[in-house]
Structures are given as C-alpha cells and as structure tokens.
Coordinates of C-alpha atoms in Angstrom, one line a residue:
S1 CA -112.6 -35.4 19.0
A2 CA -113.4 -36.2 22.7
T3 CA -113.8 -39.9 21.9
W4 CA -113.2 -42.3 19.0
G5 CA -116.9 -42.6 18.7
D6 CA -117.2 -38.9 18.1
V7 CA -114.6 -39.2 15.3
A8 CA -116.5 -42.1 13.7
A9 CA -119.8 -40.2 13.9
A10 CA -118.4 -37.2 12.1
P11 CA -118.6 -36.9 8.3
W12 CA -116.1 -39.2 6.7
P13 CA -114.3 -36.4 4.8
R14 CA -113.2 -35.1 8.2
W15 CA -111.9 -38.3 9.7
G16 CA -108.2 -37.7 8.8
Y17 CA -107.9 -34.5 10.7
L18 CA -110.1 -35.6 13.5
V19 CA -107.9 -38.6 14.2
I20 CA -105.0 -36.1 14.6
L21 CA -107.0 -34.1 17.0
R22 CA -108.1 -37.2 18.9
L23 CA -104.4 -38.3 19.3
G24 CA -103.6 -34.7 20.5
H25 CA -106.4 -34.9 23.0
L26 CA -105.0 -38.1 24.4
L27 CA -101.6 -36.4 24.7
G28 CA -103.1 -33.5 26.6
D29 CA -103.3 -30.7 24.1
A30 CA -105.1 -31.3 20.8
P31 CA -104.4 -27.9 19.2
A32 CA -100.7 -27.9 20.1
V33 CA -100.2 -31.4 18.8
A34 CA -102.0 -30.7 15.6
V35 CA -99.9 -27.6 15.0
A36 CA -96.7 -29.5 15.8
I37 CA -97.6 -32.2 13.3
Q38 CA -98.4 -29.6 10.7
V39 CA -95.1 -27.9 11.2
L40 CA -93.0 -31.1 11.2
T41 CA -94.9 -32.5 8.2
T42 CA -94.5 -29.3 6.2
V43 CA -90.8 -29.0 7.0
A44 CA -90.3 -32.7 6.0
V45 CA -92.1 -32.2 2.6
G46 CA -90.2 -28.9 2.2
V47 CA -86.9 -30.8 2.6
L48 CA -88.2 -33.4 0.1
L49 CA -89.0 -30.6 -2.3
L50 CA -85.5 -29.2 -1.9
R51 CA -83.8 -32.5 -2.6
E52 CA -86.0 -33.8 -5.4
V53 CA -86.1 -30.5 -7.4
R54 CA -82.4 -29.9 -6.8
E55 CA -81.8 -33.2 -8.6
L56 CA -83.9 -32.1 -11.5
A57 CA -82.5 -28.6 -12.0
G58 CA -79.9 -27.7 -9.4
P59 CA -79.7 -25.9 -6.0
I60 CA -81.5 -22.7 -7.1
A61 CA -84.5 -24.8 -8.4
G62 CA -84.6 -26.8 -5.2
A63 CA -84.4 -23.7 -2.9
V64 CA -87.2 -21.8 -4.8
A65 CA -89.5 -24.8 -4.9
A66 CA -89.1 -25.4 -1.2
A67 CA -89.7 -21.7 -0.5
V68 CA -93.0 -21.8 -2.3
L69 CA -94.2 -24.1 0.4
L70 CA -92.2 -23.1 3.4
V71 CA -91.8 -19.3 3.3
N72 CA -94.6 -18.3 1.1
P73 CA -96.9 -16.3 3.4
M74 CA -100.0 -17.5 1.6
T75 CA -99.2 -21.1 2.6
A76 CA -97.0 -20.7 5.7
Q77 CA -99.6 -18.6 7.5
W78 CA -101.9 -21.7 8.0
L79 CA -99.4 -23.7 9.9
R80 CA -100.5 -22.0 13.2
F81 CA -104.2 -22.7 12.7
V82 CA -106.1 -25.8 13.5
L83 CA -107.2 -26.3 9.9
T84 CA -106.6 -29.0 7.2
E85 CA -104.8 -26.6 4.9
S86 CA -101.2 -27.2 5.8
L87 CA -101.3 -30.9 5.8
F88 CA -103.4 -31.0 2.6
Y89 CA -100.8 -28.8 0.9
A90 CA -98.1 -31.2 2.0
L91 CA -100.1 -34.1 0.6
A92 CA -100.6 -32.4 -2.8
V93 CA -96.8 -31.7 -3.1
T94 CA -96.0 -35.3 -2.0
V95 CA -98.2 -36.7 -4.8
V96 CA -96.3 -34.7 -7.4
L97 CA -92.9 -35.6 -6.1
L98 CA -93.6 -39.3 -5.8
A99 CA -94.9 -39.4 -9.3
V100 CA -91.9 -37.6 -10.6
R101 CA -89.5 -39.9 -8.8
G102 CA -91.0 -42.8 -10.8
I103 CA -93.7 -45.2 -9.6
E104 CA -92.7 -48.3 -11.5
S105 CA -91.7 -50.1 -8.3
R106 CA -94.3 -51.6 -5.9
T107 CA -92.9 -49.6 -3.0
D108 CA -93.3 -46.2 -4.8
A109 CA -96.8 -47.2 -6.0
A110 CA -97.8 -48.3 -2.5
A111 CA -96.6 -45.0 -1.1
L112 CA -98.7 -43.0 -3.6
V113 CA -101.8 -45.1 -2.9
A114 CA -101.2 -44.6 0.8
V115 CA -101.1 -40.8 0.3
A116 CA -104.3 -41.2 -1.8
G117 CA -106.0 -43.0 1.1
V118 CA -105.1 -40.3 3.6
A119 CA -106.2 -37.5 1.2
A120 CA -109.6 -39.1 0.6
V121 CA -110.7 -38.8 4.2
F122 CA -109.0 -35.4 4.9
R123 CA -111.5 -32.9 3.4
P124 CA -114.4 -32.8 1.0
T125 CA -112.1 -32.2 -2.0
G126 CA -109.8 -35.0 -0.9
P127 CA -111.2 -37.5 -3.4
L128 CA -109.8 -35.2 -6.2
L129 CA -106.3 -35.5 -4.9
A130 CA -106.8 -39.2 -4.2
G131 CA -108.0 -39.7 -7.7
A132 CA -105.0 -37.9 -9.1
A133 CA -102.7 -40.1 -7.1
V134 CA -104.4 -43.3 -8.2
A135 CA -104.5 -42.1 -11.8
L136 CA -100.7 -41.5 -11.8
V137 CA -100.2 -45.0 -10.4
L138 CA -102.4 -46.6 -13.1
R139 CA -100.7 -44.5 -15.8
A140 CA -97.3 -46.1 -14.9
R141 CA -98.7 -49.6 -15.6
P142 CA -98.1 -51.0 -19.1
W143 CA -101.8 -52.0 -19.7
P144 CA -103.5 -52.2 -23.1
R145 CA -105.3 -49.1 -24.3
P146 CA -108.8 -50.6 -23.8
V147 CA -108.0 -51.5 -20.2
R148 CA -106.6 -48.0 -19.6
L149 CA -109.8 -46.4 -21.0
V150 CA -112.1 -48.6 -18.9
T151 CA -110.0 -48.1 -15.8
G152 CA -109.9 -44.3 -16.3
A153 CA -113.6 -44.0 -16.8
T154 CA -114.2 -46.1 -13.7
L155 CA -111.8 -43.9 -11.7
V156 CA -113.6 -40.7 -12.9
A157 CA -116.9 -42.2 -11.9
V158 CA -115.7 -43.2 -8.4
V159 CA -114.1 -39.8 -7.8
A160 CA -117.3 -38.0 -8.9
G161 CA -119.4 -40.2 -6.7
A162 CA -117.0 -39.7 -3.7
L163 CA -117.3 -35.9 -4.2
L164 CA -121.0 -36.0 -4.2
L165 CA -121.2 -38.2 -1.2
G166 CA -118.6 -36.0 0.6
S167 CA -120.6 -32.9 -0.2
A168 CA -123.8 -34.5 1.1
A169 CA -122.0 -35.7 4.3
T170 CA -120.5 -32.3 5.1
G171 CA -123.5 -30.2 4.2
P172 CA -123.9 -27.0 2.2
P173 CA -121.4 -24.1 2.3
A174 CA -121.6 -21.7 5.2
E175 CA -123.2 -19.0 3.1
G176 CA -126.3 -20.3 1.2
S177 CA -126.0 -23.3 -1.1
L178 CA -124.1 -24.1 -4.3
G179 CA -127.3 -23.5 -6.2
S180 CA -128.1 -20.2 -4.6
Q181 CA -124.5 -19.0 -5.0
L182 CA -124.7 -19.9 -8.7
R183 CA -127.9 -18.0 -9.3
D184 CA -126.6 -15.1 -7.2
G185 CA -123.3 -14.9 -9.1
V186 CA -121.1 -15.4 -6.0
V187 CA -117.4 -15.2 -6.9
V188 CA -116.0 -14.9 -3.4
E189 CA -118.0 -16.4 -0.6
G190 CA -118.3 -14.7 2.8
T191 CA -119.9 -12.0 4.8
A192 CA -121.1 -8.7 3.3
D193 CA -117.7 -7.0 3.7
V194 CA -115.9 -9.7 1.6
R195 CA -118.6 -11.2 -0.6
T196 CA -118.0 -10.5 -4.3
T197 CA -120.6 -11.2 -6.9
I198 CA -121.3 -10.6 -10.6
A199 CA -124.6 -10.1 -12.3
M200 CA -126.4 -13.3 -13.4
P201 CA -129.6 -13.9 -15.4
P202 CA -132.7 -14.2 -13.2
A203 CA -133.7 -17.7 -12.3
A204 CA -137.0 -19.1 -13.5
G205 CA -137.4 -21.9 -11.0
E206 CA -134.8 -24.1 -12.6
D207 CA -132.6 -26.5 -10.6
V208 CA -128.9 -26.1 -10.7
L209 CA -128.5 -28.2 -13.8
G210 CA -131.4 -26.5 -15.5
Y211 CA -130.1 -23.1 -14.7
A212 CA -126.7 -23.9 -16.1
T213 CA -128.2 -25.4 -19.2
A214 CA -130.4 -22.3 -19.8
H215 CA -127.6 -19.8 -19.2
P216 CA -124.3 -21.5 -20.3
L217 CA -122.4 -18.3 -21.2
A218 CA -123.2 -16.6 -17.9
V219 CA -122.3 -19.8 -15.9
T220 CA -119.1 -20.1 -17.8
R221 CA -118.2 -16.5 -17.1
L222 CA -118.9 -17.0 -13.4
A223 CA -116.8 -20.1 -13.3
A224 CA -113.9 -18.4 -15.0
A225 CA -114.2 -15.4 -12.7
R226 CA -114.0 -17.7 -9.6
V227 CA -110.9 -19.4 -10.9
A228 CA -109.2 -16.1 -12.0
V229 CA -109.8 -14.5 -8.6
E230 CA -108.6 -17.6 -6.7
V231 CA -105.4 -17.9 -8.8
A232 CA -104.7 -14.2 -8.9
Q233 CA -105.2 -14.1 -5.1
V234 CA -106.5 -10.5 -5.3
R235 CA -109.6 -9.5 -3.2
R236 CA -111.7 -6.4 -3.1
H237 CA -111.4 -6.2 0.7
Y238 CA -107.6 -6.2 0.6
P239 CA -105.8 -2.8 0.5
T240 CA -104.6 -1.7 -2.9
P241 CA -100.9 -2.1 -2.1
V242 CA -101.6 -5.7 -1.0
N243 CA -103.5 -6.5 -4.2
V244 CA -100.8 -5.0 -6.3
A245 CA -98.1 -7.0 -4.5
L246 CA -100.2 -10.2 -4.7
G247 CA -101.1 -9.8 -8.3
A248 CA -97.5 -9.1 -9.3
A249 CA -96.2 -12.1 -7.3
M250 CA -98.8 -14.4 -8.9
L251 CA -97.9 -13.2 -12.3
V252 CA -94.2 -14.0 -11.7
F253 CA -95.3 -17.3 -10.2
A254 CA -97.3 -18.2 -13.4
V255 CA -94.4 -17.1 -15.7
L256 CA -91.8 -19.2 -13.7
A257 CA -94.1 -22.2 -13.7
T258 CA -94.7 -22.0 -17.4
V259 CA -91.0 -21.7 -18.1
G260 CA -90.3 -24.6 -15.8
L261 CA -92.9 -26.9 -17.5
L262 CA -91.5 -26.0 -20.9
D263 CA -87.9 -26.6 -19.9
T264 CA -86.7 -30.1 -20.8
R265 CA -85.9 -30.7 -17.1
G266 CA -89.5 -30.1 -16.3
R267 CA -90.8 -32.7 -18.8
D268 CA -91.5 -35.3 -16.1
L269 CA -93.4 -32.6 -14.0
R270 CA -96.0 -31.9 -16.6
I271 CA -98.5 -34.7 -16.1
P272 CA -98.2 -35.0 -12.3
T273 CA -98.5 -31.2 -11.9
A274 CA -101.6 -31.1 -14.2
A275 CA -103.2 -34.2 -12.6
V276 CA -102.9 -32.6 -9.1
A277 CA -103.3 -28.9 -9.8
L278 CA -106.1 -28.7 -12.4
P279 CA -108.8 -30.6 -10.5
L280 CA -108.1 -28.8 -7.2
I281 CA -108.2 -25.4 -8.8
G282 CA -111.0 -26.4 -11.1
V283 CA -113.3 -27.3 -8.2
V284 CA -113.3 -23.6 -7.4
A285 CA -115.2 -23.0 -10.7
V286 CA -118.2 -25.0 -9.5
T287 CA -118.1 -23.9 -5.9
F288 CA -116.6 -20.5 -5.0
A289 CA -113.4 -18.6 -4.2
V290 CA -112.7 -17.8 -0.5
P291 CA -111.8 -14.5 1.1
E292 CA -108.2 -15.5 2.0
G293 CA -107.4 -17.6 -1.1
R294 CA -106.5 -20.7 0.9
Y295 CA -108.5 -23.2 -1.3
G296 CA -106.7 -22.2 -4.4
W297 CA -103.3 -23.0 -2.9
A298 CA -104.2 -26.6 -2.6
G299 CA -103.6 -26.8 -6.3
L300 CA -101.2 -24.0 -6.7
V301 CA -98.7 -25.5 -4.3
A302 CA -98.4 -28.5 -6.6
V303 CA -96.8 -26.2 -9.1
A304 CA -93.9 -25.5 -6.7
P305 CA -91.5 -27.9 -8.5
A306 CA -92.2 -26.3 -11.8
V307 CA -91.6 -22.8 -10.4
G308 CA -88.2 -24.0 -9.1
V309 CA -87.2 -25.4 -12.4
G310 CA -88.4 -22.2 -14.2
T311 CA -86.4 -20.0 -11.8
A312 CA -83.2 -22.0 -12.5
A313 CA -83.8 -21.9 -16.2
L314 CA -84.2 -18.1 -16.3
W315 CA -81.3 -17.6 -14.0
E316 CA -79.1 -19.6 -16.3
R317 CA -80.2 -17.6 -19.3
L318 CA -79.5 -14.3 -17.5
A319 CA -76.1 -15.7 -16.5
G320 CA -75.3 -16.3 -20.2
R321 CA -75.8 -20.1 -20.2
Q322 CA -78.3 -20.4 -23.0
R323 CA -80.1 -23.7 -23.3
I324 CA -80.8 -25.3 -26.6
G325 CA -82.6 -28.6 -26.5
G326 CA -81.9 -28.9 -22.8
T327 CA -78.1 -28.7 -23.1
A328 CA -76.2 -25.8 -21.6
R329 CA -73.5 -24.1 -23.7

C-alpha cells in the first residue's frame, strides 16, 4: 500500500482493504488507522444492531444481538489485527439490517447496492455477500415471475464468475490447492499441529470435478464435516475445556437463532439472514475450515438479529408471558 499504483496492481478482491491501508499510510500509521476504522465501524454497526433489533423485539433482543458482534470473543478478537475480518463482519450485518428495514425506497436500495460494491472488492468471498445484497434489492421489486427468474439466474452466473475470477486473482490456499485438499480430506487447513483430515478414496488421476463425480458420498461427507467444524467452532488443537465451552455456546447460539427465526417478530429476518449466512458458511464446504474459526463467523454474525429475537422470546416465556400467534398474554 506504499502507492496507489501498488493498490491497483494487487488482486482486485483485496482493493477495499488496501485502500484503507493506503489512506492510513498517508496519515502516517497504516496499521493504527486500519484498527481505528475497524473499531469505529464495528461500534457503529453494533449500535445499529441494538437499535434495529430493539424495535423488532425489545431491549433484551437488541442488547443480545449487539453483543454477538461487539463482545463475542470470536468476533471481537479480530478488531486489533490488520485483517479484513472485522469490517467484513460489519458489512454482513449491515446487509441483513438494511434488508429488514425495507428496501422499497431508492435510498435504502442504493445503500444496499453500495454495501455490495464495497463487499465485492474486500476479499475473495466478497462476491457472495455482494450477490446476497443485490438479490435482496431485486427481490423487493414487483417484477413479473419470468423477469425474476432470468434476473436471478443472471445474478447467480455473475457471482459464480466473480468467485472464480477472484480465486484465480488471489491464488491457491496457503496449504496446497483446493484440489489437493479435497483428495487429502482436509477439514481444517493449516500446519501439522492444527491440520485436521478425514480419510478419502484414493485418486486415480481425476481432476477436481472428476474426483467429486467419482466419489460423491465421500465428497459430501467431507463438505459436511467442514461446515460442522466451522459452525461448531471446536478444534482438535484447542484444550478440552475450551472446546466444551465453545461447543456449548454454539449450541445455545443455534437454539436461540432457531427460536428467533420461528418467532413472528423474526419473520422479516428469515430471508435476509439465509441470503447472507448460507452462502458464506456454505463456501467452507468447498474450501476448508480454518484453525481459529474466523471464516465461519462471516456468515454466523449475520444470524445475530435472530439470536437477539430468540433470546427475548425465551425470556418472555420464562417470565410467564406466553406468546400465541405473536401476541403476548
């Protein structure tokens, strides 16, 4: 990030963060400026979470939703590192919140498209978040069904193409390639002390697609293992007490999110949450989980509003305010 030319010469999925580093360099301390921007942006999105989810389901819901982003150690720890994680988490949450607010107006739609544009050049998986944001904007338009189908198919093709181009631009993973990791059964990528694998059928010279076609059950099992490990957040290199705590916390997280999405107040969260969370978590299935679980939280943090609503719903039930059809009694 020494010059603007260096930024332009870098792979395009890195441009967003490199622009921040370049501005920080001009201000005299690129890492400090980047961290300051990460903190301020995350706090701002946390306040937005608190406000928007509070309007949906009350103060408890808002506080818990904001806490998932702001005080959750699995997300908050990245604020002090010069990495794209914190800002990407904030972008993911912002897409969900903007969609829930309603994007019928041009201003709201423009804001969501702007977020999509930033996400697209922020990291190799950015096109997934950008595609989700654009899809949510298109969904709010009263177009005929054939137009929706054609537009949706075009968007999927564009996002897929952007992912492939982004992968080519940034190069293979640090450990091997996606093909070698598939054949080696890599669940968690990394050095020998953290690398986790499962047994896979021997390769017979097939390419990635040929191998997946020849061994669909094994490949499906590997994909499911990657997603399960990334969502559960447990790792073989963590101490047992840490794994127990993380596993229990993620189980509670999943229960609260499910309750929140099933609650009538979480109805408007369902499609935006799925549109953001599922692709970002699903990409782990075709790539790999990481030792510290940070990739998975790009999708998991989008579930924060639902967790807040679920917490409020359970609290009300425990307090004796049973809900039937969304009406307290």
